[in-house]
Amino acid sequence: MNIAVIGTGYVGLVSGTCFSEMGNKVTCVDIDATKINNLNKGIIPIYEPGLEPMVLKNVENENLFFTTNLAQAIKNAEVVFIAVGTPMGDDGSADLQYVLAVAKSIGETMQKRLVVVDKSTVPIGTADKVKAAIQQELDKRRVAIEFEVVSNPEFLKEGAAIVDFMKPDRVVIGSESAFAIEKMKQLYAPFSMSHERFIVMDVRSAEMTKYAANTMLATKISFMNEIANICEKVGADANQVRIGIGSDSRIGYSFIYPGCGYGGSCFPKDVKALMKIASEYNYNPKLITSVEEVNDAQKLVIAHKIVKRFGEDLTGKTFGIWGLAFKPGTDDMREAPAIYVIKELVKRGAKIQAYDPKAMEEAKDFYLKDLKNITYVSSKYEALKNADALILLTEWKEFRSPDFDEIKIQLKFPLIFDGRNQYNIFNLEEKGFEYYQIGRTER
């Protein structure tokens, strides 16, 4: 099948590449000429495990193409995916200007029947707006060309996006058009051999499904962090509580790990957007509002533990940071807890020595670029040299089983603040460490 994917950000590039992997002819479009030129040279703009070799292979096999020419890309396409960004506005709503601009361009240039698919995460009712924008341009041209608008939300986890796309838990299709549904069935057949995983519903329900899914996962995270904070007050161990409740099949273990809060491009944005959508319909989403409030506070829990241990003034103190990305397996630092912890410590006079396997360029160039008193180093142990404590903020695999003897040698004092509860407190205490984690009474 000939496919066009408009937008070569995270969702667009992963989706287009995976479709090409199954033998489809895919043309990815972007208005950023530099990005397109780099992609044509084999330079991938994001880090995602497995993405680069898959892109290079399918470009070589002539299944995957990159261009800035939207009209040329959709000329022979049967399905066009809109996968441009929907950044969060000042009021928390999703900004649809790029989605609607693409819809307008499709209407200006399409020459034959198309299935237009909203792949971007968009508010409920966006498909109607996309349909109207396309039809308006067709009316201006005085041409009658059939088209369908479908909602097909993505459920990709950063760091595991290729696996998620190639072996999806479900494929959600929002459409009432038999023609469009059949096209999508054909397209997704290689990815979803089980009919139970191909779920068809109305467009608005599909649009809502993405927001509901991400907000549910965010709710589990904030709930467990709330429990962890209560555990600290009453003398319970949140890690043991997690095991106790996770063994219940109705709850499960996923997304109930105590930590320093969620970040990234999806959960924070989608929670805020759903709150905004609810308010537009005069509904007060009390639970969802609390999810965000708990998460905002949780990002500073580790910083508060450090201040409690060292005092309000951290002048003269140096901290080694392990992890900058919001989660392992990605270089994405959007809303990462590390940003908030580091800024809070530097504000109080501390110096930072930071290490992350993938996200240091993002930190230098964007998220922490104006911050003084921060040094980026090339290894995890170098970050600890003459530091007053280790602070773990991202649970990368290389941090799971470190050499604790080496950590002792590098640190001024054997002190660890663990924002992801990676280590066994009893083992560390036996090794002579002072160890702080989330959800356990400090001793």
XYZ file of C-alpha atoms in Angstrom:
443
model
C 0.000 0.000 0.000
C 1.169 3.538 -0.728
C 1.154 5.668 2.416
C 2.039 9.248 3.262
C 2.943 10.264 6.823
C 2.885 13.995 7.497
C 5.281 14.894 10.298
C 8.623 13.245 11.076
C 8.605 13.681 14.824
C 8.540 10.786 17.235
C 5.170 9.329 16.219
C 5.459 10.038 12.501
C 8.951 8.670 12.041
C 8.332 5.512 14.056
C 4.976 4.862 12.360
C 6.241 5.482 8.850
C 9.308 3.335 9.389
C 7.330 0.413 10.821
C 4.800 0.538 7.986
C 7.671 0.438 5.484
C 9.150 -2.543 7.324
C 6.078 -4.538 6.278
C 6.612 -3.758 2.601
C 4.461 -0.653 2.205
C 5.747 2.281 0.191
C 5.910 5.120 2.695
C 6.708 8.771 2.098
C 7.318 10.874 5.202
C 6.785 14.610 4.851
C 8.033 17.513 6.937
C 8.293 21.269 6.408
C 11.702 21.255 8.120
C 14.069 20.984 5.155
C 17.111 20.452 7.374
C 15.487 17.495 9.102
C 14.485 15.966 5.751
C 17.973 16.460 4.330
C 19.467 14.788 7.390
C 17.028 11.881 7.180
C 17.945 11.382 3.544
C 21.579 11.236 4.701
C 20.729 8.651 7.352
C 20.875 11.078 10.293
C 18.044 10.249 12.715
C 16.756 13.204 14.803
C 15.672 11.164 17.858
C 17.020 8.259 19.850
C 14.800 5.206 19.924
C 16.184 1.662 20.224
C 16.045 -0.138 16.883
C 14.831 2.861 14.869
C 18.019 3.881 13.069
C 18.845 0.492 11.479
C 15.212 0.044 10.431
C 15.168 3.474 8.768
C 18.451 2.843 6.937
C 17.351 -0.600 5.748
C 14.026 0.563 4.345
C 15.525 3.618 2.663
C 18.017 1.293 0.975
C 15.191 -1.071 -0.011
C 13.272 1.888 -1.468
C 10.290 1.389 0.793
C 10.851 4.588 2.800
C 11.243 8.101 1.412
C 11.549 11.602 2.896
C 10.423 14.853 1.290
C 9.184 18.370 1.978
C 6.707 18.148 -0.930
C 3.311 17.202 0.500
C 1.525 17.295 -2.868
C 3.967 14.823 -4.359
C 3.771 12.572 -1.289
C -0.014 12.215 -1.383
C -0.286 11.957 -5.179
C -0.212 8.152 -5.189
C -1.133 7.572 -1.545
C -4.185 5.615 -0.455
C -3.847 6.528 3.214
C -2.441 9.767 4.647
C -1.469 9.954 8.320
C -1.391 13.292 10.119
C 1.329 12.939 12.759
C 2.371 16.502 13.504
C 2.817 17.937 16.977
C -0.017 19.114 19.184
C 1.908 21.186 21.745
C 0.269 22.182 24.986
C -1.132 25.694 25.052
C -0.886 28.062 27.998
C -4.332 26.937 29.182
C -3.430 23.228 28.996
C -5.310 22.567 25.765
C -3.770 20.827 22.758
C -2.775 23.288 20.034
C -4.302 22.123 16.742
C -2.786 24.717 14.428
C -0.355 22.241 12.826
C -2.967 19.501 12.438
C -5.406 21.881 10.765
C -2.662 23.373 8.587
C -1.904 19.892 7.262
C -5.626 19.251 6.691
C -5.802 22.480 4.695
C -2.806 21.453 2.587
C -4.367 18.046 1.905
C -7.548 19.717 0.723
C -5.541 22.065 -1.528
C -3.561 19.301 -3.230
C -5.421 15.943 -3.146
C -6.336 14.517 -6.530
C -8.127 11.268 -5.647
C -9.989 9.503 -2.870
C -8.032 9.360 0.391
C -8.364 7.969 3.856
C -6.992 10.694 6.139
C -5.912 9.412 9.545
C -5.437 11.461 12.708
C -2.416 9.801 14.341
C -1.547 12.772 16.524
C -3.077 12.888 20.004
C -5.926 15.329 19.518
C -8.935 16.563 21.515
C -12.346 14.993 21.072
C -14.005 16.471 17.998
C -10.783 17.092 16.046
C -11.734 14.684 13.239
C -14.761 16.889 12.517
C -12.478 19.927 12.285
C -10.049 18.112 10.003
C -12.915 17.017 7.772
C -14.275 20.567 7.594
C -10.827 22.037 6.795
C -10.288 19.593 3.925
C -13.810 20.070 2.563
C -13.454 23.846 2.683
C -10.404 23.688 0.399
C -12.105 21.244 -1.978
C -15.066 23.609 -2.183
C -12.718 26.482 -3.029
C -11.285 24.368 -5.831
C -14.808 23.406 -6.922
C -13.937 19.742 -7.064
C -15.770 16.757 -5.626
C -13.320 14.186 -4.255
C -14.358 11.596 -1.719
C -12.363 11.275 1.495
C -12.760 9.798 4.955
C -11.253 11.007 8.236
C -10.284 8.296 10.700
C -8.984 8.456 14.261
C -6.139 6.005 14.935
C -4.476 6.997 18.234
C -0.944 5.801 18.924
C 0.002 3.897 22.066
C 3.786 3.935 21.802
C 6.088 3.905 24.816
C 9.287 5.852 24.345
C 12.183 3.423 24.587
C 10.012 0.551 23.316
C 8.171 2.187 20.411
C 9.352 -0.191 17.690
C 8.240 -3.249 19.663
C 4.948 -1.552 20.579
C 4.188 -0.759 16.939
C 5.249 -4.102 15.510
C 3.414 -6.097 18.215
C 0.574 -3.858 19.408
C -1.654 -4.618 22.383
C -4.485 -3.147 20.337
C -5.154 -1.097 17.216
C -7.965 1.385 17.786
C -9.809 2.675 14.732
C -12.428 5.401 14.977
C -14.601 5.448 11.875
C -18.105 4.743 10.622
C -17.008 4.304 7.002
C -16.880 0.690 5.784
C -14.399 1.745 3.085
C -12.018 3.370 5.567
C -12.297 0.528 8.085
C -11.426 -2.025 5.407
C -8.389 0.031 4.314
C -7.153 0.185 7.884
C -7.718 -3.546 8.353
C -5.579 -4.245 5.300
C -2.860 -1.896 6.477
C -2.674 -3.269 10.010
C -3.208 -6.947 9.145
C 0.539 -7.800 9.354
C 0.752 -6.192 12.805
C -2.444 -7.527 14.334
C -3.232 -11.071 13.296
C -5.765 -11.359 16.127
C -9.140 -9.810 15.319
C -9.616 -9.112 19.018
C -6.776 -6.586 18.911
C -8.303 -4.627 16.020
C -10.928 -2.496 17.745
C -13.372 -0.392 15.725
C -15.451 2.333 17.347
C -16.866 5.750 16.575
C -14.417 8.584 15.984
C -14.995 10.495 19.218
C -14.634 7.374 21.327
C -11.311 6.632 19.610
C -10.109 10.165 20.290
C -11.149 9.808 23.933
C -9.501 6.389 24.285
C -5.980 7.829 23.995
C -6.583 10.443 26.690
C -8.291 7.932 28.951
C -5.474 5.384 28.595
C -2.669 7.817 29.402
C -4.578 9.427 32.243
C -5.324 6.008 33.751
C -1.617 5.135 33.748
C -0.719 8.530 35.197
C -3.341 7.934 37.894
C -1.701 4.649 38.901
C 1.665 6.397 39.207
C 0.319 9.258 41.307
C -1.727 6.880 43.455
C 1.341 4.780 44.282
C 3.401 7.877 45.023
C 0.655 9.110 47.339
C 0.715 5.740 49.113
C 4.520 5.949 49.314
C 4.350 9.361 50.968
C 1.856 8.044 53.518
C 4.103 5.016 54.119
C 6.940 7.338 55.104
C 4.690 9.005 57.685
C 3.393 5.827 59.285
C 6.568 3.727 59.165
C 5.543 1.334 56.394
C 7.671 0.315 53.380
C 6.084 1.280 50.041
C 8.127 -1.329 48.182
C 6.591 -4.076 50.300
C 3.139 -2.541 49.919
C 3.629 -2.508 46.143
C 4.304 -6.243 46.155
C 1.286 -6.834 48.369
C -1.180 -4.987 46.156
C 0.435 -5.877 42.833
C -0.141 -9.579 43.456
C -3.850 -8.853 43.104
C -4.613 -9.603 39.443
C -7.160 -6.783 39.401
C -4.346 -4.306 40.118
C -1.148 -5.819 38.702
C 2.409 -4.560 39.024
C 2.573 -2.168 36.083
C 2.909 1.542 36.880
C 2.831 1.122 40.670
C 6.519 1.725 41.381
C 7.162 4.560 43.843
C 9.361 7.249 42.380
C 9.933 10.912 41.675
C 6.975 11.358 39.330
C 6.151 10.941 35.667
C 7.374 13.133 32.829
C 7.740 12.943 29.061
C 5.692 14.206 26.160
C 2.500 12.228 26.787
C 1.313 11.898 30.374
C 1.741 15.541 31.471
C 0.289 16.940 28.245
C -2.597 14.488 27.991
C -3.631 14.846 31.635
C -3.740 18.630 31.261
C -5.587 18.380 27.952
C -8.252 16.079 29.410
C -8.718 18.482 32.315
C -9.181 21.283 29.788
C -11.642 19.252 27.717
C -13.679 18.465 30.832
C -13.770 22.120 31.884
C -14.995 23.139 28.418
C -18.010 20.911 29.026
C -18.542 22.372 32.533
C -17.289 19.307 34.349
C -14.821 19.463 37.229
C -12.452 16.443 36.928
C -11.460 16.242 40.603
C -9.570 12.954 40.414
C -7.610 13.903 37.301
C -6.746 17.290 38.800
C -5.375 15.523 41.872
C -3.282 13.213 39.684
C -1.464 16.236 38.282
C -1.108 17.952 41.658
C 0.397 14.844 43.258
C 2.836 14.460 40.374
C 3.960 18.076 40.469
C 4.762 17.750 44.164
C 6.433 14.355 43.735
C 9.100 15.725 41.416
C 10.603 17.631 44.335
C 10.400 14.907 47.004
C 14.047 13.902 46.509
C 15.150 17.550 46.609
C 13.316 17.974 49.907
C 15.068 14.910 51.342
C 18.420 16.399 50.347
C 17.567 19.740 51.965
C 16.436 17.952 55.115
C 19.753 16.093 55.242
C 22.105 18.987 54.375
C 20.153 22.119 55.269
C 18.544 24.930 53.287
C 21.863 26.380 52.067
C 23.675 23.939 49.762
C 26.568 26.253 48.946
C 29.764 24.238 48.726
C 27.925 20.947 48.167
C 28.358 18.885 45.004
C 25.923 16.206 43.873
C 26.452 13.480 41.314
C 23.334 12.947 39.187
C 22.634 9.630 37.493
C 19.955 10.096 34.852
C 18.473 13.125 33.085
C 15.897 11.623 30.690
C 12.362 11.233 32.000
C 12.678 7.456 31.594
C 15.290 4.947 30.370
C 15.579 4.119 26.673
C 15.096 7.670 25.395
C 16.833 11.051 25.207
C 13.548 12.848 25.895
C 13.749 15.273 28.826
C 10.333 16.889 28.523
C 8.937 17.352 32.050
C 11.687 15.083 33.420
C 11.944 15.076 37.242
C 15.691 15.683 36.848
C 14.996 19.188 35.560
C 13.101 20.126 38.712
C 15.502 18.468 41.143
C 18.618 19.972 39.562
C 17.151 23.484 39.375
C 16.054 23.314 43.010
C 19.514 22.236 44.173
C 21.371 24.796 42.050
C 19.027 27.522 43.306
C 20.245 26.689 46.797
C 23.902 26.976 45.806
C 24.792 23.372 44.936
C 27.034 22.219 42.103
C 25.953 19.351 39.863
C 27.962 16.671 38.058
C 25.551 14.949 35.692
C 25.647 11.800 33.600
C 23.041 10.225 31.320
C 23.705 7.670 28.554
C 21.585 9.537 25.966
C 20.101 12.818 27.205
C 23.099 15.057 27.978
C 22.968 16.905 24.646
C 19.276 17.623 25.216
C 20.128 18.994 28.650
C 22.976 21.164 27.353
C 21.128 22.512 24.326
C 17.612 22.959 25.703
C 16.375 22.007 29.140
C 19.299 23.115 31.321
C 21.191 25.305 28.852
C 21.089 28.498 30.923
C 21.910 26.791 34.193
C 25.233 27.501 35.864
C 27.087 25.221 38.258
C 26.389 22.083 36.217
C 29.046 19.882 34.618
C 28.364 17.003 32.222
C 30.675 13.996 32.441
C 31.298 10.922 30.314
C 30.713 8.133 32.822
C 28.579 7.385 35.851
C 31.524 7.075 38.222
C 33.067 10.331 37.001
C 29.844 12.057 38.072
C 30.545 10.965 41.649
C 34.123 12.216 41.940
C 34.405 14.196 45.195
C 30.604 14.557 45.322
C 28.706 14.761 48.597
C 26.055 12.287 47.436
C 24.737 10.262 44.514
C 21.236 11.137 43.294
C 19.577 8.553 41.029
C 16.762 9.993 38.893
C 16.460 7.695 35.851
C 16.507 3.895 36.098
C 18.840 3.121 33.166
C 20.019 -0.504 33.084
C 23.643 0.494 33.641
C 22.643 1.937 37.013
C 20.929 -1.217 38.286
C 23.966 -3.160 39.502
C 26.791 -0.656 39.978
C 30.065 -1.269 41.755
C 29.215 0.028 45.215
C 32.849 -0.166 46.308
C 33.717 2.200 43.447
C 30.859 4.498 44.455
C 32.305 4.642 47.961
C 35.739 5.496 46.621
C 34.444 8.348 44.448
C 32.037 9.956 46.924
C 33.181 12.070 49.860
C 30.691 10.149 51.971
C 28.745 6.933 51.153
C 25.368 8.624 50.669
C 22.694 7.812 48.059
C 19.364 9.492 47.323
C 17.413 7.066 45.149
C 14.503 8.644 43.265
C 13.582 5.361 41.582
C 13.920 2.868 44.468
C 16.419 0.757 42.547
C 18.481 -0.663 45.381
C 17.952 -2.883 48.399
C 18.186 -0.745 51.507
C 19.397 -3.597 53.716
C 22.233 -4.508 51.353
C 23.361 -0.896 51.210
C 23.225 -0.409 54.948
C 25.377 -3.527 55.349
C 27.879 -1.936 52.961
C 27.981 1.176 55.130
C 25.835 3.475 52.973
C 23.420 6.101 54.174
C 20.517 5.485 51.827
C 17.326 7.432 51.167
C 14.512 6.244 48.928
C 10.865 7.092 48.342
C 8.180 5.518 50.478
C 10.217 4.341 53.442
C 10.750 6.017 56.809
C 14.196 7.557 57.078
C 16.348 5.970 59.752
